[in-house]
PDB file of C-alpha atoms in Angstrom:
ATOM      1  CA  MET A 152      78.722  78.659  51.316  1.00  0.00           C
ATOM      2  CA  ASP A 153      78.456  82.218  49.942  1.00  0.00           C
ATOM      3  CA  ILE A 154      75.592  82.868  52.348  1.00  0.00           C
ATOM      4  CA  ILE A 155      77.723  81.830  55.358  1.00  0.00           C
ATOM      5  CA  GLU A 156      80.594  84.033  54.264  1.00  0.00           C
ATOM      6  CA  GLU A 157      78.268  87.010  53.807  1.00  0.00           C
ATOM      7  CA  SER A 158      76.749  86.454  57.286  1.00  0.00           C
ATOM      8  CA  SER A 159      80.202  86.269  58.841  1.00  0.00           C
ATOM      9  CA  GLN A 160      81.265  89.439  57.108  1.00  0.00           C
ATOM     10  CA  ASP A 161      78.095  91.205  58.314  1.00  0.00           C
ATOM     11  CA  THR A 162      78.845  90.155  61.924  1.00  0.00           C
ATOM     12  CA  ILE A 163      82.393  91.480  61.725  1.00  0.00           C
ATOM     13  CA  LEU A 164      81.117  94.692  60.199  1.00  0.00           C
ATOM     14  CA  ASP A 165      78.482  95.144  62.954  1.00  0.00           C
ATOM     15  CA  SER A 166      81.116  94.577  65.637  1.00  0.00           C
ATOM     16  CA  GLN A 167      83.398  97.135  64.072  1.00  0.00           C
ATOM     17  CA  VAL A 168      80.560  99.634  63.823  1.00  0.00           C
ATOM     18  CA  SER A 169      79.677  99.080  67.528  1.00  0.00           C
ATOM     19  CA  GLN A 170      83.256  99.700  68.581  1.00  0.00           C
ATOM     20  CA  ASP A 171      83.323 102.866  66.516  1.00  0.00           C
ATOM     21  CA  LEU A 172      80.045 104.084  67.998  1.00  0.00           C
ATOM     22  CA  PHE A 173      81.082 103.552  71.664  1.00  0.00           C
ATOM     23  CA  ALA A 174      84.704 104.505  71.277  1.00  0.00           C
ATOM     24  CA  ASP A 175      83.949 107.971  72.554  1.00  0.00           C
ATOM     25  CA  VAL A 176      81.635 106.776  75.343  1.00  0.00           C
ATOM     26  CA  VAL A 177      83.601 103.979  77.099  1.00  0.00           C
ATOM     27  CA  PRO A 178      87.025 105.118  78.288  1.00  0.00           C
ATOM     28  CA  ASN A 179      90.030 102.946  77.606  1.00  0.00           C
ATOM     29  CA  TYR A 180      91.378 102.212  81.105  1.00  0.00           C
ATOM     30  CA  ASP A 181      94.460 100.600  79.588  1.00  0.00           C
ATOM     31  CA  ASN A 182      95.403 104.036  78.383  1.00  0.00           C
ATOM     32  CA  PRO A 183      95.620 106.480  81.349  1.00  0.00           C
ATOM     33  CA  ALA A 184      95.415 109.409  78.976  1.00  0.00           C
ATOM     34  CA  GLN A 185      91.836 108.460  78.104  1.00  0.00           C
ATOM     35  CA  VAL A 186      90.634 108.070  81.761  1.00  0.00           C
ATOM     36  CA  ASN A 187      88.377 110.895  82.898  1.00  0.00           C
ATOM     37  CA  PRO A 188      89.266 112.134  86.438  1.00  0.00           C
ATOM     38  CA  SER A 189      85.580 112.570  87.218  1.00  0.00           C
ATOM     39  CA  ASP A 190      85.028 108.870  86.506  1.00  0.00           C
ATOM     40  CA  ILE A 191      87.708 107.928  89.043  1.00  0.00           C
ATOM     41  CA  LYS A 192      86.123 110.133  91.692  1.00  0.00           C
ATOM     42  CA  GLU A 193      82.751 108.539  91.038  1.00  0.00           C
ATOM     43  CA  ILE A 194      84.203 105.036  91.300  1.00  0.00           C
ATOM     44  CA  LEU A 195      85.957 105.848  94.582  1.00  0.00           C
ATOM     45  CA  LYS A 196      82.749 107.309  95.949  1.00  0.00           C
ATOM     46  CA  GLU A 197      80.862 104.139  95.077  1.00  0.00           C
ATOM     47  CA  LEU A 198      83.552 102.030  96.744  1.00  0.00           C
ATOM     48  CA  ARG A 199      83.321 104.066  99.951  1.00  0.00           C
ATOM     49  CA  ASN A 200      79.546 103.703  99.992  1.00  0.00           C
ATOM     50  CA  LEU A 201      79.857  99.975  99.405  1.00  0.00           C
ATOM     51  CA  ARG A 202      82.337  99.577 102.256  1.00  0.00           C
ATOM     52  CA  ALA A 203      80.031 101.502 104.591  1.00  0.00           C
ATOM     53  CA  GLU A 204      77.120  99.246 103.673  1.00  0.00           C
ATOM     54  CA  VAL A 205      79.226  96.116 104.244  1.00  0.00           C
ATOM     55  CA  ALA A 206      80.366  97.397 107.656  1.00  0.00           C
ATOM     56  CA  GLU A 207      76.774  98.136 108.647  1.00  0.00           C
ATOM     57  CA  LEU A 208      75.694  94.681 107.522  1.00  0.00           C
ATOM     58  CA  LYS A 209      78.438  93.031 109.588  1.00  0.00           C
ATOM     59  CA  SER A 210      77.378  95.043 112.625  1.00  0.00           C
ATOM     60  CA  LEU A 211      73.788  93.903 112.236  1.00  0.00           C
ATOM     61  CA  MET A 212      74.897  90.291 111.881  1.00  0.00           C
ATOM     62  CA  LYS A 213      76.769  90.468 115.206  1.00  0.00           C
ATOM     63  CA  GLN A 214      73.730  91.687 117.119  1.00  0.00           C
ATOM     64  CA  PRO A 215      71.750  88.930 118.864  1.00  0.00           C
ATOM     65  CA  ASN A 216      68.536  88.179 117.083  1.00  0.00           C
ATOM     66  CA  GLN A 217      66.915  86.805 120.231  1.00  0.00           C
ATOM     67  CA  THR A 218      66.949  87.339 123.972  1.00  0.00           C
ATOM     68  CA  PHE A 219      69.417  85.405 126.100  1.00  0.00           C
ATOM     69  CA  GLN A 220      68.092  82.272 127.772  1.00  0.00           C
ATOM     70  CA  MET A 221      70.156  80.525 130.430  1.00  0.00           C
ATOM     71  CA  SER A 222      68.560  77.182 129.631  1.00  0.00           C
ATOM     72  CA  ALA A 223      69.618  77.394 125.985  1.00  0.00           C
ATOM     73  CA  CYS A 224      73.170  78.711 126.372  1.00  0.00           C
ATOM     74  CA  SER A 225      76.158  76.516 125.553  1.00  0.00           C
ATOM     75  CA  PHE A 226      78.211  77.378 128.662  1.00  0.00           C
ATOM     76  CA  LYS A 227      75.765  76.238 131.351  1.00  0.00           C
ATOM     77  CA  ASP A 228      77.781  73.168 132.379  1.00  0.00           C
ATOM     78  CA  THR A 229      81.080  75.049 132.245  1.00  0.00           C
ATOM     79  CA  LEU A 230      79.684  77.789 134.459  1.00  0.00           C
ATOM     80  CA  HIS A 231      78.250  75.213 136.856  1.00  0.00           C
ATOM     81  CA  HIS A 232      81.677  73.663 137.472  1.00  0.00           C
ATOM     82  CA  PHE A 233      83.260  77.097 137.787  1.00  0.00           C
ATOM     83  CA  LEU A 234      80.699  78.089 140.423  1.00  0.00           C
ATOM     84  CA  ARG A 235      81.218  74.877 142.406  1.00  0.00           C
ATOM     85  CA  ASN A 236      84.910  75.638 142.577  1.00  0.00           C
ATOM     86  CA  LEU A 237      84.344  79.297 143.453  1.00  0.00           C
ATOM     87  CA  PHE A 238      81.866  78.347 146.172  1.00  0.00           C
ATOM     88  CA  THR A 239      84.577  76.711 148.275  1.00  0.00           C
ATOM     89  CA  LYS A 240      86.435  80.029 148.424  1.00  0.00           C
ATOM     90  CA  THR A 241      83.554  82.414 149.105  1.00  0.00           C
ATOM     91  CA  LEU A 242      80.550  80.318 150.324  1.00  0.00           C
ATOM     92  CA  TRP A 243      78.294  83.221 149.305  1.00  0.00           C
ATOM     93  CA  LEU A 244      78.252  84.668 145.812  1.00  0.00           C
ATOM     94  CA  LYS A 245      79.927  88.037 145.388  1.00  0.00           C
ATOM     95  CA  VAL A 246      78.829  89.465 142.050  1.00  0.00           C
ATOM     96  CA  LYS A 247      81.556  92.119 142.102  1.00  0.00           C
ATOM     97  CA  ASP A 248      84.256  89.479 142.531  1.00  0.00           C
ATOM     98  CA  GLU A 249      86.793  89.899 139.705  1.00  0.00           C
ATOM     99  CA  GLU A 250      87.086  86.173 139.068  1.00  0.00           C
ATOM    100  CA  PHE A 251      83.307  85.805 138.771  1.00  0.00           C
ATOM    101  CA  GLN A 252      82.939  88.864 136.546  1.00  0.00           C
ATOM    102  CA  ALA A 253      85.709  87.757 134.197  1.00  0.00           C
ATOM    103  CA  GLU A 254      84.269  84.257 133.788  1.00  0.00           C
ATOM    104  CA  VAL A 255      80.711  85.438 133.162  1.00  0.00           C
ATOM    105  CA  LYS A 256      81.769  88.110 130.670  1.00  0.00           C
ATOM    106  CA  LYS A 257      83.897  85.578 128.797  1.00  0.00           C
ATOM    107  CA  CYS A 258      81.007  83.116 128.611  1.00  0.00           C
ATOM    108  CA  LEU A 259      78.539  85.760 127.445  1.00  0.00           C
ATOM    109  CA  ALA A 260      80.961  87.131 124.856  1.00  0.00           C
ATOM    110  CA  ASN A 261      81.316  83.673 123.324  1.00  0.00           C
ATOM    111  CA  GLU A 262      77.530  83.559 122.981  1.00  0.00           C
ATOM    112  CA  GLY A 263      77.348  87.012 121.392  1.00  0.00           C
ATOM    113  CA  PHE A 264      75.847  88.685 124.471  1.00  0.00           C
ATOM    114  CA  GLY A 265      78.994  90.308 125.830  1.00  0.00           C
ATOM    115  CA  THR A 266      77.407  93.751 126.236  1.00  0.00           C
ATOM    116  CA  ASP A 267      73.910  92.596 127.172  1.00  0.00           C
ATOM    117  CA  SER A 268      73.224  93.719 130.761  1.00  0.00           C
ATOM    118  CA  SER A 269      70.008  91.703 130.864  1.00  0.00           C
ATOM    119  CA  ALA A 270      71.932  88.523 130.048  1.00  0.00           C
ATOM    120  CA  PHE A 271      74.441  89.285 132.810  1.00  0.00           C
ATOM    121  CA  LYS A 272      71.612  89.630 135.346  1.00  0.00           C
ATOM    122  CA  LYS A 273      70.172  86.282 134.285  1.00  0.00           C
ATOM    123  CA  VAL A 274      73.533  84.592 134.791  1.00  0.00           C
ATOM    124  CA  CYS A 275      73.807  86.202 138.234  1.00  0.00           C
ATOM    125  CA  SER A 276      70.361  84.901 139.195  1.00  0.00           C
ATOM    126  CA  PHE A 277      71.357  81.425 138.045  1.00  0.00           C
ATOM    127  CA  SER A 278      74.565  81.662 140.085  1.00  0.00           C
ATOM    128  CA  TYR A 279      72.750  82.760 143.252  1.00  0.00           C
ATOM    129  CA  VAL A 280      70.500  79.711 143.000  1.00  0.00           C
ATOM    130  CA  LYS A 281      73.501  77.443 142.481  1.00  0.00           C
ATOM    131  CA  PHE A 282      75.285  78.790 145.555  1.00  0.00           C
ATOM    132  CA  THR A 283      72.170  78.104 147.628  1.00  0.00           C
ATOM    133  CA  GLU A 284      72.147  74.535 146.302  1.00  0.00           C
ATOM    134  CA  PHE A 285      75.843  74.110 147.090  1.00  0.00           C
ATOM    135  CA  ARG A 286      75.343  75.239 150.685  1.00  0.00           C
ATOM    136  CA  SER A 287      72.550  72.701 151.069  1.00  0.00           C
ATOM    137  CA  GLN A 288      74.798  69.994 149.636  1.00  0.00           C
ATOM    138  CA  LEU A 289      77.616  70.936 152.003  1.00  0.00           C
ATOM    139  CA  LYS A 290      75.234  70.906 154.965  1.00  0.00           C
ATOM    140  CA  ARG A 291      74.054  67.385 154.080  1.00  0.00           C
ATOM    141  CA  SER A 292      77.647  66.322 153.521  1.00  0.00           C
ATOM    142  CA  LEU A 293      78.683  67.560 156.960  1.00  0.00           C
ATOM    143  CA  THR A 294      75.841  65.608 158.559  1.00  0.00           C
ATOM    144  CA  MET A 295      76.678  62.389 156.711  1.00  0.00           C
ATOM    145  CA  LYS A 296      80.414  62.689 157.292  1.00  0.00           C
ATOM    146  CA  THR A 297      79.813  63.313 160.996  1.00  0.00           C
ATOM    147  CA  ARG A 298      77.900  60.027 161.131  1.00  0.00           C
ATOM    148  CA  LYS A 299      80.555  58.045 159.240  1.00  0.00           C
ATOM    149  CA  THR A 300      83.781  59.696 160.381  1.00  0.00           C
ATOM    150  CA  ASP A 301      84.098  61.879 163.430  1.00  0.00           C
ATOM    151  CA  LEU A 302      85.335  65.124 161.922  1.00  0.00           C
ATOM    152  CA  ARG A 303      86.787  66.180 165.265  1.00  0.00           C
ATOM    153  CA  GLY A 304      89.647  63.717 164.784  1.00  0.00           C
ATOM    154  CA  LEU A 305      90.829  65.283 161.516  1.00  0.00           C
ATOM    155  CA  ASN A 306      93.447  67.986 161.392  1.00  0.00           C
ATOM    156  CA  LEU A 307      92.461  71.199 159.648  1.00  0.00           C
ATOM    157  CA  ASN A 308      93.840  70.227 156.223  1.00  0.00           C
ATOM    158  CA  GLU A 309      92.109  66.847 156.387  1.00  0.00           C
ATOM    159  CA  PHE A 310      88.863  68.508 157.406  1.00  0.00           C
ATOM    160  CA  CYS A 311      89.227  71.031 154.573  1.00  0.00           C
ATOM    161  CA  LYS A 312      89.713  68.246 152.013  1.00  0.00           C
ATOM    162  CA  ALA A 313      86.841  66.223 153.434  1.00  0.00           C
ATOM    163  CA  ILE A 314      84.283  68.987 152.961  1.00  0.00           C
ATOM    164  CA  PHE A 315      85.575  70.899 149.923  1.00  0.00           C
ATOM    165  CA  GLU A 316      87.310  68.384 147.663  1.00  0.00           C
ATOM    166  CA  PRO A 317      84.038  67.161 146.067  1.00  0.00           C
ATOM    167  CA  PHE A 318      83.376  70.729 144.881  1.00  0.00           C
ATOM    168  CA  CYS A 319      86.841  71.545 143.557  1.00  0.00           C
ATOM    169  CA  ARG A 320      88.074  71.131 140.017  1.00  0.00           C
ATOM    170  CA  ALA A 321      90.862  68.675 139.283  1.00  0.00           C
ATOM    171  CA  GLY A 322      94.267  70.140 139.992  1.00  0.00           C
ATOM    172  CA  GLU A 323      92.969  72.768 142.415  1.00  0.00           C
ATOM    173  CA  ASN A 324      94.762  73.418 145.683  1.00  0.00           C
ATOM    174  CA  VAL A 325      91.996  72.221 147.988  1.00  0.00           C
ATOM    175  CA  CYS A 326      93.816  73.534 151.052  1.00  0.00           C
ATOM    176  CA  SER A 327      94.363  77.053 149.733  1.00  0.00           C
ATOM    177  CA  GLN A 328      94.316  79.935 152.194  1.00  0.00           C
ATOM    178  CA  GLU A 329      90.705  80.875 151.437  1.00  0.00           C
ATOM    179  CA  ARG A 330      89.461  77.308 151.776  1.00  0.00           C
ATOM    180  CA  ARG A 331      91.417  76.591 154.965  1.00  0.00           C
ATOM    181  CA  HIS A 332      90.016  79.753 156.498  1.00  0.00           C
ATOM    182  CA  ASN A 333      86.455  78.804 155.562  1.00  0.00           C
ATOM    183  CA  ALA A 334      86.989  75.282 156.884  1.00  0.00           C
ATOM    184  CA  LEU A 335      88.330  76.690 160.148  1.00  0.00           C
ATOM    185  CA  LEU A 336      85.324  78.981 160.542  1.00  0.00           C
ATOM    186  CA  ILE A 337      82.909  76.145 159.784  1.00  0.00           C
ATOM    187  CA  ARG A 338      84.447  73.773 162.322  1.00  0.00           C
ATOM    188  CA  THR A 339      84.723  76.486 164.988  1.00  0.00           C
ATOM    189  CA  PHE A 340      81.079  77.376 164.467  1.00  0.00           C
ATOM    190  CA  MET A 341      80.066  73.705 164.581  1.00  0.00           C
ATOM    191  CA  TYR A 342      81.689  73.408 168.005  1.00  0.00           C
ATOM    192  CA  ARG A 343      79.889  76.512 169.210  1.00  0.00           C
ATOM    193  CA  GLN A 344      76.548  75.242 167.925  1.00  0.00           C
ATOM    194  CA  LYS A 345      77.212  71.771 169.373  1.00  0.00           C
ATOM    195  CA  VAL A 346      76.747  70.209 165.944  1.00  0.00           C
ATOM    196  CA  PHE A 347      79.373  67.634 166.901  1.00  0.00           C
ATOM    197  CA  THR A 348      77.317  66.390 169.869  1.00  0.00           C
ATOM    198  CA  LEU A 349      75.602  63.137 168.853  1.00  0.00           C
ATOM    199  CA  ASP A 350      72.429  61.665 170.299  1.00  0.00           C
ATOM    200  CA  ALA A 351      71.498  57.986 170.636  1.00  0.00           C
ATOM    201  CA  THR A 352      70.800  57.713 166.900  1.00  0.00           C
ATOM    202  CA  GLN A 353      74.291  59.049 166.130  1.00  0.00           C
ATOM    203  CA  MET A 354      72.759  62.143 164.534  1.00  0.00           C
ATOM    204  CA  PRO A 355      73.961  65.654 165.397  1.00  0.00           C
ATOM    205  CA  THR A 356      71.715  67.243 167.996  1.00  0.00           C
ATOM    206  CA  SER A 357      71.627  70.472 165.995  1.00  0.00           C
ATOM    207  CA  ALA A 358      72.105  71.196 162.314  1.00  0.00           C
ATOM    208  CA  LEU A 359      74.356  73.833 160.827  1.00  0.00           C
ATOM    209  CA  SER A 360      72.370  77.036 160.339  1.00  0.00           C
ATOM    210  CA  TRP A 361      73.688  78.943 157.335  1.00  0.00           C
ATOM    211  CA  GLU A 362      71.895  82.091 158.422  1.00  0.00           C
ATOM    212  CA  ASP A 363      73.601  82.090 161.812  1.00  0.00           C
ATOM    213  CA  PHE A 364      76.893  80.987 160.321  1.00  0.00           C
ATOM    214  CA  LYS A 365      76.892  83.858 157.808  1.00  0.00           C
ATOM    215  CA  ALA A 366      76.807  86.401 160.615  1.00  0.00           C
ATOM    216  CA  PHE A 367      79.652  84.540 162.326  1.00  0.00           C
ATOM    217  CA  HIS A 368      81.564  84.239 159.039  1.00  0.00           C
ATOM    218  CA  ASP A 369      81.192  87.906 158.093  1.00  0.00           C
ATOM    219  CA  THR A 370      82.305  89.062 161.531  1.00  0.00           C
ATOM    220  CA  HIS A 371      85.517  87.054 161.490  1.00  0.00           C
ATOM    221  CA  ASP A 372      86.163  87.393 157.771  1.00  0.00           C
ATOM    222  CA  SER A 373      85.905  91.182 157.780  1.00  0.00           C
ATOM    223  CA  GLN A 374      88.310  91.637 160.662  1.00  0.00           C
ATOM    224  CA  GLY A 375      91.245  90.350 158.646  1.00  0.00           C
ATOM    225  CA  ASN A 376      93.302  89.933 161.797  1.00  0.00           C
ATOM    226  CA  SER A 377      95.990  87.308 161.193  1.00  0.00           C
ATOM    227  CA  GLU A 378      96.686  86.978 164.923  1.00  0.00           C
ATOM    228  CA  ARG A 379      93.018  86.283 165.606  1.00  0.00           C
ATOM    229  CA  ARG A 380      92.960  83.655 162.880  1.00  0.00           C
ATOM    230  CA  GLN A 381      96.098  82.060 164.248  1.00  0.00           C
ATOM    231  CA  LYS A 382      94.564  81.951 167.715  1.00  0.00           C
ATOM    232  CA  MET A 383      91.428  80.350 166.303  1.00  0.00           C
ATOM    233  CA  GLU A 384      93.525  77.702 164.561  1.00  0.00           C
ATOM    234  CA  GLU A 385      95.456  77.004 167.769  1.00  0.00           C
ATOM    235  CA  ASN A 386      92.187  76.516 169.653  1.00  0.00           C
ATOM    236  CA  ASP A 387      90.997  74.163 166.915  1.00  0.00           C
ATOM    237  CA  GLY A 388      94.156  72.103 167.321  1.00  0.00           C
ATOM    238  CA  LYS A 389      93.704  71.948 171.097  1.00  0.00           C
ATOM    239  CA  ARG A 390      90.107  70.746 170.753  1.00  0.00           C
ATOM    240  CA  ARG A 391      91.269  68.038 168.361  1.00  0.00           C
ATOM    241  CA  SER A 392      94.018  66.927 170.765  1.00  0.00           C
ATOM    242  CA  ARG A 393      91.561  66.702 173.661  1.00  0.00           C
ATOM    243  CA  PHE A 394      89.165  64.692 171.528  1.00  0.00           C
ATOM    244  CA  LEU A 395      91.864  62.254 170.396  1.00  0.00           C
ATOM    245  CA  SER A 396      93.094  61.802 173.969  1.00  0.00           C
ATOM    246  CA  ALA A 397      89.584  61.150 175.224  1.00  0.00           C
ATOM    247  CA  ARG A 398      88.895  58.680 172.428  1.00  0.00           C
ATOM    248  CA  GLU A 399      92.151  56.854 173.086  1.00  0.00           C
ATOM    249  CA  ALA A 400      91.347  56.620 176.795  1.00  0.00           C
ATOM    250  CA  THR A 401      87.900  55.234 176.026  1.00  0.00           C
ATOM    251  CA  GLN A 402      89.322  52.619 173.686  1.00  0.00           C
ATOM    252  CA  SER A 403      91.910  51.606 176.310  1.00  0.00           C
ATOM    253  CA  GLU A 404      89.183  50.979 178.872  1.00  0.00           C
ATOM    254  CA  LYS A 405      87.467  48.629 176.461  1.00  0.00           C
TER     255      LYS A 405
END
């Protein structure tokens, strides 16, 4: 028992001696009078350096650690549906279009590639390919619809819905001004190219040529003449009326 008491007393004594030895070395921060101003400056300097290192680390963490790949991105399906909807308004991709730019930048930013010009170019290439596919789909659709339902009997809004509704997102105004104008140009061009003329197999005698139509589209789209567009729409209505009258007369004879 005496041995334990002596050991305990020695421990207390050693602790007291240690406190006495370091009393002059370690400042008492509870007592402002004992804080050395140079120590505070050193601490603040260390804090600033630490904050700078943390900021640099965060910046490095935000940088992409691999190149952007369209096949591996998470927004591929979302972009696909956006492009289908945009296609009905432009028919050909316009990279400088504000709506397109905003959507692509938003998608890339969510992936961490918001400022990567190479990633933007890859998305543009993907979009160009998609627009080519959409034009092919629309061309096939026009051929099939011509076989099933004579598109000449539809008014312009009905024609617009028939060709563009499958591409539009839910809730979209299928007969918006841009889409009606594109539908009008397509049907006018189809009349000029005699796409509506059917042979014995009920197939159009000529297919819609996108190359030829683009020249026609750009010419009329760039003019921006509302009177010219109105005249074109009036002519479209007259052609429809003549077709309906002729069809009615044919059915009466039967």
